[in-house]
């Protein structure tokens, strides 16, 4: 028999773990370091192993079962899971509102609606008895679905037991299980690198993850649950409005959508739609529309149902994120580092709110996996900020004359051999700076605003300079004469003089900019800045051993290897020497003491669109001032810089009481620290 003290410790560990889980996965507000969580979990596992009589199925240690199922069983829903009617335009939404007002006898009154994004996931039902999770089931045909209890138990945002007051004895909660975009991209990236099958979209990835007979596999997938309503309720009462029900669910431990709002009248419903349409690309998950529900539950009862859909709710759809179109051709683009990317030329199609005529096919493995041929009808996906992609082929529509995609054996630009490095999915042109495509891409990068910032040297002019043989590499830029410039088509005296002045101006630079401008593989702006700050001078950096390079923030073995290859290459050394002979210079820096920088110890987040600078530029400046720049907001964030279109990060910061400033305030703050733009 365990002592009362042990029993108390076990219960206290469970309460703490559940609470931390709730803070982290439901409220997105981590409150303890991972190490504390892990320590508590291990202690609980230890105590449960020593005292098996204390083990309970709702213990936080019992999320993942060891045994795989042999098949899924069907379960009948106590109350059918209905579907929603759709509105495809503003008029259809207005018609819905008119029907609601007429049926409720409310004439021109404004109805109160609960609005929330419609997540593109898998609808599920969770059944809690006395607050303990009993069963998870898919929607299926609405009357019966598959029992996926063992899988839903592995999803950290689904509590195994509910907490709080007023929980009905029987509570069936409904919602959507989905995979956030970032997790989906990472999952696919890993699959692509391993030559495995990728998922077409986050929804399929979520469905595939839930259909695993072995819950240990589901547990490895980044799934989330967002609850949107209740079904069966017994032995307890619910509040009077839909929004209050959502509040109760959140209090009891279930995740609801923080974007939900209550609005009055149809004009406000439309404004909500517009504001979410603006935010859509920046949300961390896919949504396919907005759901509007009459907020008053008694009014919902009076409205009732028609066939299988409620009369009190409707989904207003967004433009689809996937569309069908035809693959007209595949072209091969050669990038700055020689990487050859197959690019699909498509019959233009409106998808995800824009017209798309090109999409990436990533690499030859992906082309093979898709089995795509020129002439095929394909599905194109454009969601969020990710570049459009061909995600699948419609085999039934393949024309007889569809052509296989031929990968070039030699570079399509310079005819050098193409190679695939072991362990890499990409093919590369081995021409280096002999390849005009690589020359052009390297020069365009060198002159770009965040690199050497050479005004008056746009992409077209770079192409002309290379095509005319006037410039072969970045060092050649500083040797072009006025006469040579004037020989170029459409080049006037004024433009030539302006360009020469910009080139002259650019010679006075910083080590970080210069390093970034050289376009060394994997050395982005932030890494260049860390390297410059760490070594202080070109000589110290170029002489650094791999071990010394690895001491720099941001630098791992791959980056260190690319850096050493660059410094050891005779042609790179020559280009740098020529640039310095032409007069490029920068002040050497005393490697600063990190803790003396004005933002040392602070963590900043930059979100939304900035006008005066790119987001990367803002990040680089913040790092230069000693701040850490994070991708997500937490209670530890010092400040959030939010531009227009800032999405969930802004909401989260507001929720957590983190300081939020706009771009103007950010620039003013930088000025106080001696940074002028
Ligand atoms: O499929 C759905 C997605 C989102 C829904 C839904 C929802 O609310 C945000 N609400 C209901 C009532 C139904 N389906 C039937």
XYZ file of C-alpha atoms and ligand atoms in Angstrom:
692
model
C 0.000 0.000 0.000
C 1.466 3.383 -0.920
C 1.588 5.861 1.924
C -0.769 8.840 1.993
C 2.258 10.985 1.306
C 3.046 9.099 -1.921
C -0.592 9.338 -3.000
C -0.487 13.099 -2.420
C 2.739 13.427 -4.383
C 1.291 11.442 -7.294
C -1.831 13.610 -7.399
C 0.173 16.803 -7.068
C 2.483 15.768 -9.943
C -0.545 14.977 -12.117
C -2.162 18.322 -11.375
C 1.069 20.194 -12.132
C 1.687 18.283 -15.367
C -1.897 18.807 -16.547
C -1.682 22.462 -15.706
C 1.623 22.968 -17.546
C 0.227 21.048 -20.511
C -2.816 23.309 -20.529
C -0.675 26.442 -20.385
C 1.573 25.219 -23.178
C -0.746 23.442 -25.623
C -4.097 25.103 -25.036
C -3.189 28.676 -24.085
C 0.184 28.771 -25.939
C 1.786 30.224 -22.822
C 4.649 28.040 -21.635
C 5.173 28.520 -17.901
C 7.979 26.101 -17.004
C 11.209 25.087 -18.710
C 11.036 21.753 -20.565
C 13.513 20.279 -18.108
C 11.118 20.839 -15.163
C 8.276 19.224 -17.095
C 10.419 16.216 -18.003
C 11.631 15.837 -14.418
C 8.065 15.820 -13.046
C 6.920 13.330 -15.705
C 9.813 11.000 -14.932
C 9.099 11.175 -11.197
C 5.437 10.324 -11.819
C 6.425 7.392 -14.053
C 8.757 6.168 -11.345
C 6.074 6.343 -8.632
C 3.483 4.665 -10.835
C 5.941 1.858 -11.620
C 6.615 1.350 -7.910
C 2.895 1.529 -7.025
C 0.886 0.154 -9.973
C -2.308 0.390 -7.915
C -2.037 4.185 -8.314
C -2.020 3.999 -12.108
C -5.047 5.575 -13.794
C -5.883 5.820 -17.518
C -6.175 9.625 -17.309
C -2.673 10.014 -15.870
C -0.390 12.236 -18.028
C 1.947 9.216 -18.324
C -0.728 7.219 -20.144
C -1.038 9.110 -23.438
C 0.638 6.603 -25.733
C -0.363 2.932 -25.550
C 2.252 0.302 -26.305
C -0.006 -1.993 -28.338
C -1.011 -1.318 -31.926
C -4.637 -2.014 -32.943
C -5.450 -4.601 -35.597
C -8.329 -2.528 -37.009
C -10.554 0.458 -36.280
C -14.005 -0.203 -34.838
C -17.089 1.737 -35.867
C -18.964 3.735 -33.243
C -22.420 5.305 -33.497
C -22.635 8.986 -32.545
C -25.158 9.598 -29.767
C -26.235 12.713 -31.642
C -25.603 12.924 -35.402
C -22.711 15.151 -36.458
C -24.301 17.379 -39.043
C -22.760 19.306 -41.868
C -22.890 23.028 -42.554
C -24.480 24.874 -45.428
C -22.084 26.996 -47.459
C -22.302 30.589 -48.671
C -20.040 31.245 -51.642
C -20.455 35.017 -51.761
C -21.628 38.008 -49.722
C -25.143 37.802 -51.157
C -25.586 34.203 -50.005
C -24.516 35.255 -46.515
C -27.045 38.101 -46.565
C -29.751 35.660 -47.676
C -28.882 33.459 -44.685
C -29.190 36.418 -42.309
C -32.537 37.402 -43.849
C -33.871 33.857 -43.426
C -32.726 33.815 -39.769
C -34.447 37.167 -39.045
C -37.647 36.115 -40.781
C -37.871 32.773 -38.976
C -37.180 34.388 -35.618
C -39.681 37.158 -36.385
C -36.981 39.776 -35.804
C -37.681 42.001 -38.864
C -34.830 44.486 -39.233
C -33.244 43.672 -35.874
C -29.558 42.937 -35.884
C -28.850 39.343 -34.873
C -25.887 38.463 -32.679
C -23.564 36.004 -34.430
C -20.597 34.030 -33.106
C -17.962 33.986 -35.850
C -14.889 31.837 -36.108
C -12.466 30.543 -38.738
C -13.327 27.186 -40.281
C -10.199 25.100 -39.899
C -9.317 22.728 -42.695
C -8.913 19.574 -40.649
C -10.746 16.412 -39.614
C -13.994 16.740 -37.665
C -14.017 14.616 -34.523
C -16.093 14.008 -31.424
C -14.642 13.573 -27.928
C -16.746 11.995 -25.225
C -16.047 12.858 -21.578
C -17.773 11.082 -18.667
C -17.310 12.670 -15.257
C -14.630 14.775 -16.882
C -12.549 11.781 -18.057
C -11.898 11.241 -21.772
C -13.727 8.051 -22.763
C -13.728 8.057 -26.515
C -12.587 9.893 -29.594
C -14.304 9.265 -32.938
C -14.148 10.612 -36.461
C -17.245 12.221 -37.945
C -17.540 9.489 -40.578
C -20.898 9.790 -42.348
C -22.279 11.888 -39.486
C -24.118 8.952 -37.869
C -21.176 6.685 -37.172
C -17.430 7.091 -37.391
C -14.232 5.289 -36.461
C -13.078 4.885 -32.905
C -9.753 6.736 -32.747
C -9.514 6.985 -28.957
C -5.969 5.587 -28.842
C -4.834 8.256 -31.303
C -6.598 11.304 -29.876
C -5.095 10.461 -26.473
C -1.638 11.240 -27.909
C -2.569 14.810 -28.889
C -1.217 17.049 -26.150
C -3.918 19.739 -26.509
C -6.632 17.149 -25.781
C -6.934 16.778 -22.002
C -7.340 13.257 -20.637
C -9.378 14.787 -17.830
C -11.205 18.084 -17.629
C -10.795 20.471 -14.744
C -12.940 23.180 -13.240
C -16.498 23.750 -12.076
C -19.788 22.940 -13.805
C -18.525 20.122 -16.060
C -21.596 18.072 -17.137
C -21.529 14.365 -16.208
C -21.623 13.496 -19.896
C -20.109 15.966 -22.317
C -19.513 15.359 -25.999
C -17.203 17.968 -27.499
C -16.796 18.514 -31.219
C -14.049 20.134 -33.131
C -11.375 19.844 -35.724
C -8.058 18.008 -35.486
C -5.537 19.692 -37.765
C -1.854 19.946 -38.487
C -0.359 23.441 -38.228
C 1.358 24.576 -41.434
C 4.824 24.760 -39.951
C 4.636 21.188 -38.651
C 3.300 20.050 -42.027
C 6.132 21.746 -43.948
C 8.723 20.238 -41.604
C 7.153 16.784 -41.882
C 7.216 16.983 -45.691
C 10.703 18.456 -45.739
C 11.958 15.492 -43.718
C 10.065 13.035 -45.956
C 11.494 14.688 -49.089
C 15.043 14.553 -47.725
C 14.581 10.855 -46.904
C 13.069 10.154 -50.335
C 9.752 9.192 -48.702
C 6.193 9.966 -49.707
C 5.057 13.489 -48.885
C 1.543 14.577 -47.894
C -0.467 16.673 -50.328
C -1.698 19.166 -47.721
C -1.994 19.581 -43.936
C -5.514 18.111 -43.978
C -4.348 14.850 -45.590
C -1.411 14.771 -43.212
C -3.788 15.094 -40.248
C -6.104 12.403 -41.653
C -3.186 10.049 -42.334
C -1.817 10.624 -38.853
C -5.172 9.831 -37.232
C -5.586 6.653 -39.285
C -2.568 4.968 -37.729
C -3.242 1.683 -35.990
C -0.100 2.260 -33.957
C -0.635 5.314 -31.755
C 3.117 5.701 -31.284
C 3.250 6.959 -34.871
C 0.407 9.415 -34.292
C 2.238 10.688 -31.217
C 5.126 11.804 -33.442
C 2.916 13.979 -35.643
C 2.330 17.651 -34.768
C -1.462 17.470 -34.366
C -3.689 20.024 -32.660
C -7.339 20.096 -31.705
C -9.602 23.110 -31.805
C -13.110 22.704 -30.315
C -16.118 24.460 -31.802
C -19.265 23.029 -30.262
C -20.851 20.414 -28.016
C -23.069 17.452 -28.910
C -24.541 15.239 -26.214
C -24.810 16.865 -22.768
C -26.256 15.054 -19.718
C -26.227 15.719 -15.991
C -25.387 19.362 -16.273
C -26.344 22.615 -17.887
C -24.773 24.775 -20.498
C -24.806 28.582 -20.539
C -27.160 30.601 -22.780
C -24.928 31.460 -25.720
C -22.543 29.713 -28.056
C -19.705 32.075 -27.103
C -20.223 31.255 -23.417
C -20.096 27.532 -24.236
C -16.727 28.094 -25.933
C -15.544 30.009 -22.855
C -16.569 27.082 -20.640
C -14.736 24.580 -22.865
C -11.586 26.688 -22.638
C -11.885 26.927 -18.844
C -12.291 23.142 -18.569
C -9.069 22.601 -20.481
C -10.054 22.360 -24.146
C -8.508 24.452 -26.897
C -10.816 26.862 -28.720
C -10.022 29.340 -31.470
C -8.643 32.651 -30.131
C -9.891 34.373 -33.315
C -13.566 33.744 -32.361
C -15.637 36.900 -31.993
C -19.242 37.819 -31.301
C -20.602 40.488 -33.656
C -23.980 42.117 -34.183
C -25.602 42.321 -37.615
C -24.644 41.186 -41.069
C -22.387 44.163 -41.880
C -20.141 43.209 -38.945
C -20.121 39.591 -40.181
C -18.793 40.855 -43.498
C -16.167 43.000 -41.768
C -15.042 39.932 -39.788
C -14.755 37.964 -43.053
C -12.635 40.715 -44.628
C -10.331 40.976 -41.634
C -9.770 37.203 -41.530
C -9.230 37.141 -45.317
C -6.399 39.652 -44.724
C -4.942 37.543 -41.945
C -5.409 34.208 -43.707
C -1.912 33.871 -45.183
C -0.300 34.683 -41.839
C -2.306 32.239 -39.711
C -0.395 29.196 -38.476
C -3.043 26.826 -39.932
C -5.126 26.436 -43.098
C -8.674 27.754 -42.996
C -11.216 27.405 -45.755
C -13.855 29.849 -44.565
C -15.683 31.516 -41.719
C -18.466 29.876 -39.720
C -21.277 32.121 -38.478
C -23.629 30.836 -35.775
C -26.616 32.489 -34.164
C -25.134 33.124 -30.722
C -28.292 32.636 -28.636
C -28.750 28.881 -28.010
C -32.483 29.227 -27.452
C -32.824 30.947 -30.841
C -30.775 28.082 -32.330
C -33.333 25.616 -30.927
C -36.201 27.546 -32.449
C -34.504 27.651 -35.851
C -33.801 23.911 -35.864
C -32.484 21.963 -38.841
C -33.206 21.462 -42.481
C -32.235 18.066 -43.853
C -28.766 17.522 -42.328
C -27.661 21.093 -41.670
C -28.561 23.560 -38.921
C -30.597 26.611 -39.972
C -28.680 28.679 -37.414
C -25.209 28.316 -38.921
C -23.470 28.806 -42.234
C -19.924 28.624 -43.584
C -18.823 31.444 -45.882
C -16.083 29.978 -48.048
C -12.732 31.546 -48.935
C -11.139 31.112 -52.370
C -9.799 27.551 -52.577
C -6.127 26.927 -51.799
C -5.979 24.078 -54.268
C -7.088 24.163 -57.896
C -6.738 22.056 -61.001
C -4.825 23.298 -64.008
C -2.649 21.987 -66.842
C 1.097 21.525 -66.798
C 2.285 23.219 -69.996
C 5.998 22.635 -69.595
C 8.797 22.107 -67.108
C 11.760 24.457 -67.158
C 14.936 24.238 -65.151
C 16.159 27.214 -63.176
C 19.759 27.485 -62.084
C 20.224 29.261 -58.778
C 23.143 31.142 -57.244
C 24.682 27.976 -55.831
C 24.082 25.995 -59.047
C 21.031 24.177 -57.653
C 18.783 23.159 -60.536
C 15.103 23.450 -59.721
C 12.357 22.113 -61.988
C 9.696 24.791 -62.353
C 6.219 23.954 -63.619
C 4.813 26.342 -66.230
C 1.071 26.208 -65.757
C -2.053 27.342 -67.485
C -2.790 30.384 -65.261
C -5.184 29.525 -62.434
C -6.720 31.538 -59.580
C -5.735 29.816 -56.343
C -5.373 30.991 -52.736
C -6.409 34.499 -53.811
C -3.855 35.082 -56.623
C -3.284 34.009 -60.241
C -0.554 31.389 -60.403
C 1.294 30.419 -63.590
C 4.494 28.909 -62.154
C 4.961 26.427 -59.341
C 7.926 24.612 -57.906
C 8.433 20.897 -58.436
C 11.319 20.943 -55.902
C 13.687 18.309 -57.341
C 13.905 15.131 -59.412
C 12.785 12.887 -56.532
C 9.620 14.922 -56.221
C 8.956 14.771 -59.978
C 9.378 11.030 -59.832
C 7.190 10.650 -56.776
C 4.417 12.702 -58.376
C 4.805 10.749 -61.621
C 3.972 13.978 -63.401
C 4.121 14.373 -67.196
C 3.964 17.446 -69.377
C 0.347 17.852 -70.515
C -1.046 16.386 -67.261
C -3.809 17.974 -65.273
C -2.326 18.745 -61.871
C -3.464 20.081 -58.513
C -1.704 23.267 -57.493
C -1.648 24.430 -53.902
C -0.945 27.951 -52.707
C -1.409 28.511 -48.987
C 0.132 31.104 -46.738
C 3.493 32.577 -47.635
C 4.737 29.303 -49.096
C 5.500 29.361 -52.844
C 2.929 27.570 -55.039
C 3.514 23.851 -55.424
C 2.264 21.040 -57.657
C 0.935 18.561 -55.115
C -0.618 15.822 -57.234
C -1.580 14.626 -60.678
C -5.119 13.758 -61.837
C -4.353 10.459 -63.594
C -7.764 10.122 -65.311
C -7.127 13.285 -67.245
C -3.774 12.324 -68.696
C -3.726 12.980 -72.461
C -2.277 10.311 -74.746
C 0.574 12.524 -75.828
C 1.699 13.446 -72.268
C 5.497 13.704 -72.212
C 7.878 12.481 -69.512
C 9.896 15.187 -67.730
C 13.510 14.889 -68.829
C 16.116 16.130 -66.379
C 19.052 17.735 -68.106
C 22.340 15.838 -67.987
C 24.142 19.122 -68.503
C 23.412 22.610 -67.255
C 20.704 24.194 -69.434
C 22.564 27.514 -69.257
C 26.304 26.762 -69.504
C 26.343 23.100 -70.580
C 28.611 22.117 -67.673
C 28.040 18.701 -66.123
C 25.259 18.333 -63.587
C 25.897 16.368 -60.425
C 23.993 15.187 -57.427
C 25.993 15.148 -54.220
C 25.586 12.066 -52.045
C 22.756 12.520 -49.578
C 21.402 15.586 -51.416
C 18.111 15.703 -53.274
C 19.143 18.592 -55.530
C 21.133 18.471 -58.726
C 23.759 21.137 -59.228
C 25.474 22.660 -62.193
C 29.195 22.167 -61.684
C 30.071 25.201 -63.801
C 30.529 27.532 -60.829
C 31.219 31.033 -62.040
C 31.597 29.808 -65.632
C 27.817 29.429 -65.617
C 26.095 32.615 -66.716
C 23.055 31.739 -64.608
C 25.181 31.434 -61.492
C 27.154 34.553 -62.427
C 23.984 36.544 -62.864
C 22.382 35.205 -59.695
C 25.565 35.850 -57.688
C 25.826 39.424 -58.995
C 22.130 40.143 -58.412
C 22.555 38.979 -54.841
C 25.768 40.984 -54.368
C 24.191 44.266 -55.474
C 20.858 43.724 -53.679
C 19.642 46.153 -51.070
C 20.452 44.045 -48.045
C 23.891 43.191 -49.428
C 26.012 45.929 -51.104
C 22.932 48.038 -51.849
C 24.023 49.302 -55.285
C 21.339 51.582 -56.659
C 20.657 51.664 -60.390
C 21.811 48.095 -61.003
C 18.608 46.136 -61.536
C 18.211 42.552 -62.758
C 17.969 43.564 -66.448
C 21.191 45.528 -66.344
C 23.040 42.691 -64.570
C 21.881 40.346 -67.331
C 23.059 42.780 -70.009
C 26.469 43.182 -68.367
C 26.989 39.422 -68.177
C 25.561 38.711 -71.642
C 27.815 41.365 -73.193
C 30.819 39.820 -71.440
C 31.594 43.060 -69.610
C 31.316 41.517 -66.144
C 32.162 37.916 -65.242
C 31.999 38.081 -61.496
C 31.289 40.539 -58.701
C 34.809 41.961 -58.806
C 34.242 42.887 -62.452
C 31.511 45.335 -61.446
C 34.084 47.780 -60.098
C 36.133 47.662 -63.308
C 33.458 48.581 -65.819
C 34.260 51.903 -67.453
C 31.894 54.744 -68.294
C 32.519 54.114 -72.001
C 31.601 50.456 -71.678
C 28.403 51.347 -69.856
C 27.454 53.847 -72.532
C 27.714 51.165 -75.198
C 24.876 49.249 -73.568
C 21.431 49.485 -75.068
C 19.194 52.116 -73.426
C 22.024 53.385 -71.188
C 22.157 57.185 -71.011
C 24.928 59.366 -69.589
C 22.936 60.232 -66.514
C 22.192 56.613 -65.648
C 25.803 55.587 -66.248
C 27.078 58.346 -63.956
C 24.562 57.473 -61.310
C 25.545 53.836 -61.408
C 29.256 54.636 -61.178
C 28.556 56.872 -58.180
C 26.581 54.090 -56.452
C 29.384 51.640 -57.094
C 31.858 54.100 -55.621
C 29.628 54.678 -52.635
C 29.236 50.980 -51.962
C 32.978 50.594 -51.450
C 32.592 51.933 -47.948
C 30.786 49.051 -46.299
C 30.702 46.781 -43.248
C 32.231 43.359 -42.833
C 28.816 41.811 -42.211
C 27.305 43.219 -45.409
C 30.330 42.216 -47.457
C 30.252 38.700 -46.090
C 26.542 38.340 -46.782
C 27.007 39.812 -50.279
C 29.538 37.130 -51.217
C 26.698 34.611 -51.216
C 28.539 31.797 -49.432
C 26.195 28.801 -49.181
C 23.978 28.866 -46.089
C 25.420 32.208 -44.921
C 22.402 34.465 -44.609
C 22.271 37.941 -43.172
C 22.036 36.850 -39.553
C 24.922 34.367 -39.830
C 27.075 36.954 -41.608
C 26.403 39.362 -38.791
C 27.260 36.822 -36.104
C 30.502 35.958 -37.920
C 31.497 39.603 -38.322
C 30.747 40.314 -34.677
C 32.620 37.268 -33.506
C 35.811 37.650 -35.558
C 35.919 41.406 -36.068
C 38.126 41.307 -39.164
C 38.320 39.551 -42.520
C 41.768 38.181 -41.730
C 40.673 36.611 -38.450
C 37.607 35.107 -40.094
C 39.409 33.744 -43.158
C 42.031 32.134 -40.917
C 39.509 30.555 -38.526
C 39.578 26.795 -38.178
C 36.392 24.775 -38.469
C 36.422 24.411 -34.694
C 36.656 28.165 -34.187
C 33.853 28.729 -36.688
C 31.646 26.312 -34.777
C 31.861 28.545 -31.717
C 29.783 31.195 -33.461
C 26.023 31.397 -32.814
C 24.136 30.097 -35.876
C 27.132 28.174 -37.254
C 26.804 24.382 -37.425
C 29.022 21.828 -39.179
C 27.402 22.391 -42.603
C 27.878 26.171 -42.538
C 31.405 25.814 -41.147
C 32.219 23.456 -43.996
C 30.860 25.857 -46.648
C 32.839 28.707 -45.085
C 36.087 26.757 -45.074
C 35.535 25.671 -48.681
C 35.029 29.287 -49.651
C 38.134 30.574 -47.854
C 40.263 27.715 -49.207
C 39.187 28.192 -52.804
C 41.806 30.014 -54.873
C 39.216 31.619 -57.147
C 37.274 32.998 -54.166
C 40.478 34.381 -52.689
C 41.222 36.083 -56.004
C 37.777 37.662 -56.234
C 38.030 39.010 -52.676
C 41.544 40.318 -53.340
C 40.353 42.072 -56.513
C 37.450 43.639 -54.663
C 39.765 44.975 -51.995
C 42.164 46.268 -54.639
C 39.241 48.145 -56.164
C 38.862 49.929 -52.839
C 36.216 47.982 -50.931
C 36.847 48.537 -47.255
C 35.190 48.283 -43.882
C 36.164 49.114 -40.348
C 37.499 46.248 -38.287
C 35.510 45.737 -35.127
C 36.601 45.039 -31.634
C 34.623 41.900 -30.965
C 32.098 43.481 -28.528
C 31.229 42.024 -25.176
C 27.823 40.547 -25.868
C 26.418 41.643 -22.512
C 27.282 45.286 -23.173
C 25.023 45.593 -26.211
C 21.878 47.695 -25.645
C 19.427 44.807 -26.181
C 21.527 42.095 -24.540
C 19.360 39.478 -22.853
C 16.171 40.558 -24.660
C 14.077 38.438 -27.046
C 12.203 40.223 -29.836
C 9.685 39.049 -32.408
C 9.039 40.778 -35.750
C 5.710 40.109 -37.458
C 3.537 41.551 -40.244
C 4.662 43.739 -43.133
C 7.156 46.553 -42.571
C 7.374 49.539 -44.914
C 10.814 51.088 -44.356
C 12.710 47.809 -44.218
C 12.388 44.103 -44.864
C 11.617 41.880 -41.884
C 15.047 40.238 -42.265
C 16.691 43.620 -42.088
C 14.858 44.442 -38.871
C 15.974 41.095 -37.454
C 19.592 41.697 -38.428
C 19.558 45.128 -36.761
C 18.069 43.683 -33.597
C 20.722 40.982 -33.511
C 23.416 43.586 -34.023
C 22.073 45.327 -30.929
C 22.370 42.114 -28.937
C 18.757 40.885 -28.984
C 17.719 37.332 -29.736
C 15.086 37.246 -32.482
C 12.480 34.524 -32.043
C 9.877 33.127 -34.438
C 7.096 32.871 -31.875
C 5.747 34.863 -28.985
C 5.936 33.521 -25.432
C 5.809 34.951 -21.945
C 9.573 35.462 -22.245
C 9.294 37.788 -25.272
C 10.532 41.311 -24.487
C 8.868 43.155 -27.353
C 6.952 42.492 -30.591
C 7.356 44.725 -33.648
C 4.063 44.388 -35.532
C 3.388 45.694 -39.024
C 0.104 45.540 -40.990
C -1.200 41.994 -41.510
C 0.340 40.739 -38.249
C -1.656 37.631 -37.384
C -1.731 35.268 -34.451
C 1.600 36.501 -33.025
C 0.040 39.890 -32.404
C -3.001 38.277 -30.767
C -0.764 36.154 -28.600
C 1.359 39.125 -27.519
C -1.771 41.055 -26.555
C -3.065 38.048 -24.650
C 0.219 37.681 -22.761
C 0.607 41.401 -22.099
C 3.886 41.543 -24.065
C 4.878 45.032 -25.299
C 3.857 45.582 -28.947
C 5.200 48.483 -31.029
C 4.554 49.517 -34.613
C 7.238 50.265 -37.184
C 7.384 54.010 -36.458
C 7.937 53.370 -32.750
C 10.534 50.736 -33.626
C 12.493 53.187 -35.785
C 12.290 55.808 -33.045
C 13.543 53.223 -30.514
C 16.456 52.321 -32.822
C 17.393 55.975 -33.080
C 17.739 56.181 -29.304
C 20.301 53.376 -29.636
C 22.256 55.197 -32.309
C 20.868 53.305 -35.330
C 19.563 55.528 -38.122
C 18.059 54.071 -41.255
O -17.492 21.547 -39.802
C -17.583 22.548 -38.935
C -16.524 23.403 -38.752
C -16.603 24.441 -37.854
C -18.766 22.716 -38.190
C -18.853 23.781 -37.275
C -17.737 24.643 -37.118
O -17.848 25.646 -36.243
C -16.780 26.532 -36.151
N -19.965 23.955 -36.567
C -20.981 23.124 -36.740
C -22.214 23.342 -35.960
C -20.916 22.065 -37.642
N -19.805 21.869 -38.362
C -22.046 21.140 -37.858
